[in-house]
Amino acid sequence: MSTQAVLFDAPGPKARLRHRIFTVIGALIAVGIAYVVYVQFEAAGQLQAFMWEPFVTDPAVWTSYLIPGLKGTFTAAAVSIVLAVIFGLLFGMGRLSPFAPLRWFCSVIVEFFRSVPVLLMMVFAYFGYFATANIVPNEHAPLAAVVTALTLYNGAVIAELVRSGVHGLPSGQSEAGLAVGLTPGQVLRSIQLPQALTAMLPALVGQLVVVLKDSALGYGITYLELLNWSKTLGSAYANTVPAYIVAGILFVIINYALTKLAVYLEGRLKARRA
């Protein structure tokens, strides 16, 4: 019997009809909400053609606002991803350590930072430390706070991915390594961890989408990323709603590209295993 059949039954004709009805109802509700929002924006004059013209006719919209915003978003995301991967690998391996105190310590750290909201960590990191300490220049304090929060949260998630990836391997992998004289640490580093990283690569790439989206939370501590620059753009050109819409479209395009990359990597890995 397949795993899918064990987990749930395939929907029958009535269930499929019910799903279609719910889908149509949900689509109608979404269209209705979109129409109400459109009417409200149109009544407020936020969707008139002249408000969209600067995105086409004025290069400064891109060179002075949107591109610097994208640069800020990519900078925070790139630094956070590198540090989060290092954090995740170290604490993920720590959670797999046979040394109990180290395993407990890493487990407490990982579970704590997985539970704390990212925005709350940004606020504490910025106002509680970087805004008053001299460890970084004042102009880089918001970036440091954003990177710290994103690293701690996403590193904890990656650590859990490492742990679950290793535990998901067949037990014969570790038994074979121990049989040829390797220590448990050598088995983890040389046999289990490389296979676990390969298996969880699509999930790691999917986590990039989370990092990129969560970088927008830096808006709350005045970090100049895409969302914050879009607010400034809207104030400068008196087209706040179009500015936010364009920023949202840019986020969707970038995240969609990362999602497609994750799907592509997953397909490649399945083809290699086949």
Coordinates of C-alpha atoms in Angstrom, one line a residue:
M1 CA 0.0 0.0 0.0
S2 CA 1.4 3.4 -0.9
T3 CA 2.2 6.1 1.7
Q4 CA -0.4 8.4 0.1
A5 CA -3.1 5.9 0.6
V6 CA -2.2 5.4 4.3
L7 CA -2.2 9.1 5.0
F8 CA -5.6 10.0 3.4
D9 CA -8.2 8.6 1.0
A10 CA -8.5 9.8 -2.5
P11 CA -11.5 12.1 -2.9
G12 CA -14.6 10.6 -4.5
P13 CA -17.0 12.2 -7.0
K14 CA -19.0 14.0 -4.3
A15 CA -15.8 15.3 -2.6
R16 CA -14.4 16.5 -5.9
L17 CA -17.7 18.3 -6.7
R18 CA -17.6 19.9 -3.2
H19 CA -14.0 21.0 -3.8
R20 CA -15.0 22.6 -7.1
I21 CA -17.9 24.4 -5.5
F22 CA -15.6 25.8 -2.7
T23 CA -13.0 26.8 -5.3
V24 CA -15.6 28.8 -7.3
I25 CA -17.0 30.4 -4.1
G26 CA -13.5 31.3 -3.0
A27 CA -12.6 32.8 -6.4
L28 CA -15.8 34.8 -6.4
I29 CA -15.1 36.2 -2.9
A30 CA -11.5 37.1 -4.0
V31 CA -12.8 38.9 -7.1
G32 CA -15.4 40.7 -5.0
I33 CA -12.8 41.9 -2.5
A34 CA -10.5 43.0 -5.3
Y35 CA -13.3 44.9 -6.9
V36 CA -14.2 46.7 -3.7
V37 CA -10.5 47.6 -3.2
Y38 CA -10.3 48.8 -6.8
V39 CA -13.4 51.0 -6.3
Q40 CA -12.0 52.6 -3.2
F41 CA -8.6 53.3 -4.8
E42 CA -10.3 54.7 -7.9
A43 CA -12.5 56.9 -5.7
A44 CA -9.5 58.2 -3.9
G45 CA -7.8 59.0 -7.2
Q46 CA -4.9 56.6 -6.6
L47 CA -5.2 54.7 -9.9
Q48 CA -5.3 57.5 -12.3
A49 CA -3.0 57.3 -15.3
F50 CA -0.7 60.2 -14.4
M51 CA 0.3 58.5 -11.2
W52 CA 1.8 55.6 -13.1
E53 CA 3.6 57.8 -15.6
P54 CA 6.7 58.4 -13.5
F55 CA 7.6 54.7 -13.6
V56 CA 7.9 55.0 -17.4
T57 CA 9.0 58.6 -18.0
D58 CA 11.2 59.4 -15.0
P59 CA 14.4 57.3 -14.7
A60 CA 14.9 58.8 -11.2
V61 CA 12.0 56.6 -9.9
W62 CA 14.2 53.6 -10.5
T63 CA 17.7 54.9 -10.0
S64 CA 17.0 56.9 -6.9
Y65 CA 14.3 54.8 -5.2
L66 CA 13.4 51.3 -6.5
I67 CA 16.9 50.1 -7.4
P68 CA 18.5 51.3 -4.1
G69 CA 15.5 49.6 -2.4
L70 CA 16.3 46.3 -4.2
K71 CA 19.9 46.7 -3.3
G72 CA 19.1 47.1 0.3
T73 CA 16.8 44.0 0.2
F74 CA 19.3 41.9 -1.6
T75 CA 22.1 43.0 0.7
A76 CA 20.3 42.0 3.9
A77 CA 19.0 38.8 2.4
A78 CA 22.4 37.7 1.0
V79 CA 24.3 38.4 4.2
S80 CA 21.6 36.7 6.3
I81 CA 21.5 33.6 4.1
V82 CA 25.3 33.0 4.4
L83 CA 25.3 33.5 8.2
A84 CA 22.0 31.5 8.6
V85 CA 23.5 28.5 6.7
I86 CA 26.6 28.6 8.9
F87 CA 24.5 28.9 12.0
G88 CA 22.1 26.2 10.9
L89 CA 24.9 23.7 10.1
L90 CA 26.7 24.3 13.4
F91 CA 23.6 24.1 15.6
G92 CA 22.1 21.3 13.5
M93 CA 25.2 19.2 14.0
G94 CA 25.1 20.2 17.7
R95 CA 21.6 18.8 18.0
L96 CA 22.9 15.5 16.7
S97 CA 25.9 15.4 19.0
P98 CA 26.2 12.3 21.3
F99 CA 27.4 14.8 24.0
A100 CA 24.2 15.4 25.9
P101 CA 25.0 18.9 27.3
L102 CA 25.9 20.2 23.9
R103 CA 22.8 18.6 22.4
W104 CA 20.5 20.2 25.0
F105 CA 22.1 23.6 24.7
C106 CA 21.7 23.6 20.9
S107 CA 18.2 22.4 21.1
V108 CA 17.2 25.2 23.5
I109 CA 18.8 27.8 21.3
V110 CA 17.2 26.5 18.1
E111 CA 13.7 26.1 19.6
F112 CA 13.9 29.6 21.2
F113 CA 14.8 31.5 18.1
R114 CA 12.3 29.5 16.0
S115 CA 9.6 30.7 18.4
V116 CA 10.4 34.4 18.6
P117 CA 8.9 36.6 15.9
V118 CA 11.4 38.1 13.5
L119 CA 10.2 41.6 13.9
L120 CA 10.5 41.4 17.7
M121 CA 14.1 40.3 17.3
M122 CA 14.8 43.1 15.0
V123 CA 13.4 45.7 17.4
F124 CA 15.4 44.3 20.3
A125 CA 18.6 44.0 18.3
Y126 CA 18.3 47.6 17.0
F127 CA 16.9 49.5 20.0
G128 CA 18.5 47.3 22.6
Y129 CA 22.0 47.1 21.2
F130 CA 23.0 48.3 17.7
A131 CA 21.5 51.8 18.0
T132 CA 23.5 52.5 21.2
A133 CA 26.6 50.4 20.8
N134 CA 29.6 51.5 18.8
I135 CA 30.3 48.1 17.3
V136 CA 29.0 49.3 13.9
P137 CA 28.5 52.8 12.4
N138 CA 25.1 54.4 13.1
E139 CA 24.2 54.3 9.4
H140 CA 24.7 50.5 9.4
A141 CA 22.9 49.8 12.7
P142 CA 19.5 49.0 11.0
L143 CA 21.2 46.6 8.6
A144 CA 23.0 44.9 11.4
A145 CA 19.7 44.4 13.4
V146 CA 17.9 43.0 10.3
V147 CA 20.8 40.6 9.5
T148 CA 20.9 39.5 13.2
A149 CA 17.2 38.7 13.4
L150 CA 17.1 37.0 10.0
T151 CA 20.2 35.0 10.8
L152 CA 18.9 33.7 14.2
Y153 CA 15.4 32.8 12.9
N154 CA 16.3 31.2 9.6
G155 CA 19.5 29.6 11.1
A156 CA 17.3 27.9 13.6
V157 CA 15.0 26.7 10.9
I158 CA 17.9 25.4 8.9
A159 CA 19.3 23.6 12.0
E160 CA 16.0 21.8 12.3
L161 CA 16.2 20.9 8.6
V162 CA 19.6 19.4 9.1
R163 CA 18.4 17.4 12.1
S164 CA 15.3 16.1 10.4
G165 CA 17.3 15.4 7.2
V166 CA 19.8 13.3 9.0
H167 CA 17.1 11.4 11.0
G168 CA 15.3 10.8 7.7
L169 CA 18.2 8.8 6.3
P170 CA 18.0 5.0 6.5
S171 CA 19.7 3.6 9.6
G172 CA 21.9 1.4 7.5
Q173 CA 23.9 4.5 6.5
S174 CA 25.3 5.1 10.0
E175 CA 25.6 1.4 10.7
A176 CA 27.8 0.9 7.6
G177 CA 30.0 3.7 8.7
L178 CA 30.4 2.4 12.2
A179 CA 31.1 -1.1 10.8
V180 CA 34.1 0.1 8.9
G181 CA 35.6 1.8 12.0
L182 CA 34.4 5.4 11.7
T183 CA 33.5 7.3 14.9
P184 CA 29.9 8.7 15.2
G185 CA 31.2 12.2 14.5
Q186 CA 33.0 11.0 11.3
V187 CA 29.8 9.2 10.2
L188 CA 27.8 12.4 10.7
R189 CA 30.3 14.6 8.8
S190 CA 31.3 12.2 6.0
I191 CA 28.2 10.1 5.3
Q192 CA 25.0 11.5 6.8
L193 CA 25.4 15.2 6.5
P194 CA 26.3 15.3 2.7
Q195 CA 23.3 13.1 1.9
A196 CA 21.0 15.2 4.2
L197 CA 22.1 18.5 2.6
T198 CA 21.4 17.1 -0.9
A199 CA 18.0 15.9 0.1
M200 CA 17.0 19.2 1.8
L201 CA 18.5 21.4 -0.9
P202 CA 15.0 22.4 -2.3
A203 CA 13.8 23.2 1.2
L204 CA 16.9 25.4 1.7
V205 CA 16.3 27.3 -1.5
G206 CA 12.6 27.7 -0.5
Q207 CA 13.9 29.2 2.8
L208 CA 15.5 31.9 0.6
V209 CA 12.0 33.2 -0.2
V210 CA 11.3 33.5 3.5
V211 CA 14.5 35.5 4.1
L212 CA 13.8 37.8 1.2
K213 CA 10.2 38.5 2.3
D214 CA 11.2 38.9 6.0
S215 CA 13.8 41.5 5.0
A216 CA 10.8 43.8 4.4
L217 CA 10.2 43.8 8.2
G218 CA 13.2 46.1 8.4
Y219 CA 10.7 48.8 7.6
G220 CA 9.8 48.8 11.3
I221 CA 13.3 49.9 12.3
T222 CA 14.0 52.3 9.4
Y223 CA 16.2 50.0 7.4
L224 CA 16.2 51.3 3.8
E225 CA 15.0 48.3 1.8
L226 CA 12.5 48.1 -1.0
L227 CA 9.4 48.7 1.1
N228 CA 10.9 51.7 2.8
W229 CA 12.1 53.2 -0.4
S230 CA 8.6 52.7 -1.9
K231 CA 7.1 54.7 0.9
T232 CA 9.6 57.5 0.2
L233 CA 8.8 57.2 -3.6
G234 CA 5.1 57.5 -2.9
S235 CA 5.7 60.6 -0.8
A236 CA 7.9 62.3 -3.4
Y237 CA 5.5 61.7 -6.3
A238 CA 2.2 61.6 -4.4
N239 CA 1.5 58.1 -5.7
T240 CA 1.7 56.0 -2.6
V241 CA -0.6 53.2 -3.8
P242 CA 1.1 52.7 -7.2
A243 CA 4.5 52.8 -5.5
Y244 CA 3.5 50.0 -3.1
I245 CA 1.8 48.0 -5.9
V246 CA 5.1 48.2 -8.0
A247 CA 7.1 47.1 -4.9
G248 CA 4.7 44.2 -4.4
I249 CA 5.0 43.1 -8.0
L250 CA 8.8 43.2 -7.7
F251 CA 8.6 41.0 -4.6
V252 CA 6.3 38.6 -6.4
I253 CA 8.7 38.3 -9.4
I254 CA 11.8 37.7 -7.3
N255 CA 10.0 35.2 -5.0
Y256 CA 8.5 33.4 -8.0
A257 CA 11.9 33.1 -9.5
L258 CA 13.3 31.6 -6.3
T259 CA 10.4 29.2 -6.0
K260 CA 10.9 28.0 -9.6
L261 CA 14.6 27.5 -8.8
A262 CA 13.6 25.3 -5.8
V263 CA 11.2 23.3 -8.1
Y264 CA 14.0 22.9 -10.7
L265 CA 16.5 21.7 -8.1
E266 CA 14.0 19.2 -6.7
G267 CA 13.4 17.8 -10.2
R268 CA 17.1 17.5 -10.9
L269 CA 17.7 15.7 -7.6
K270 CA 14.8 13.3 -8.3
A271 CA 16.2 12.6 -11.8
R272 CA 19.7 11.9 -10.3
R273 CA 18.3 9.6 -7.7
A274 CA 16.3 7.8 -10.4

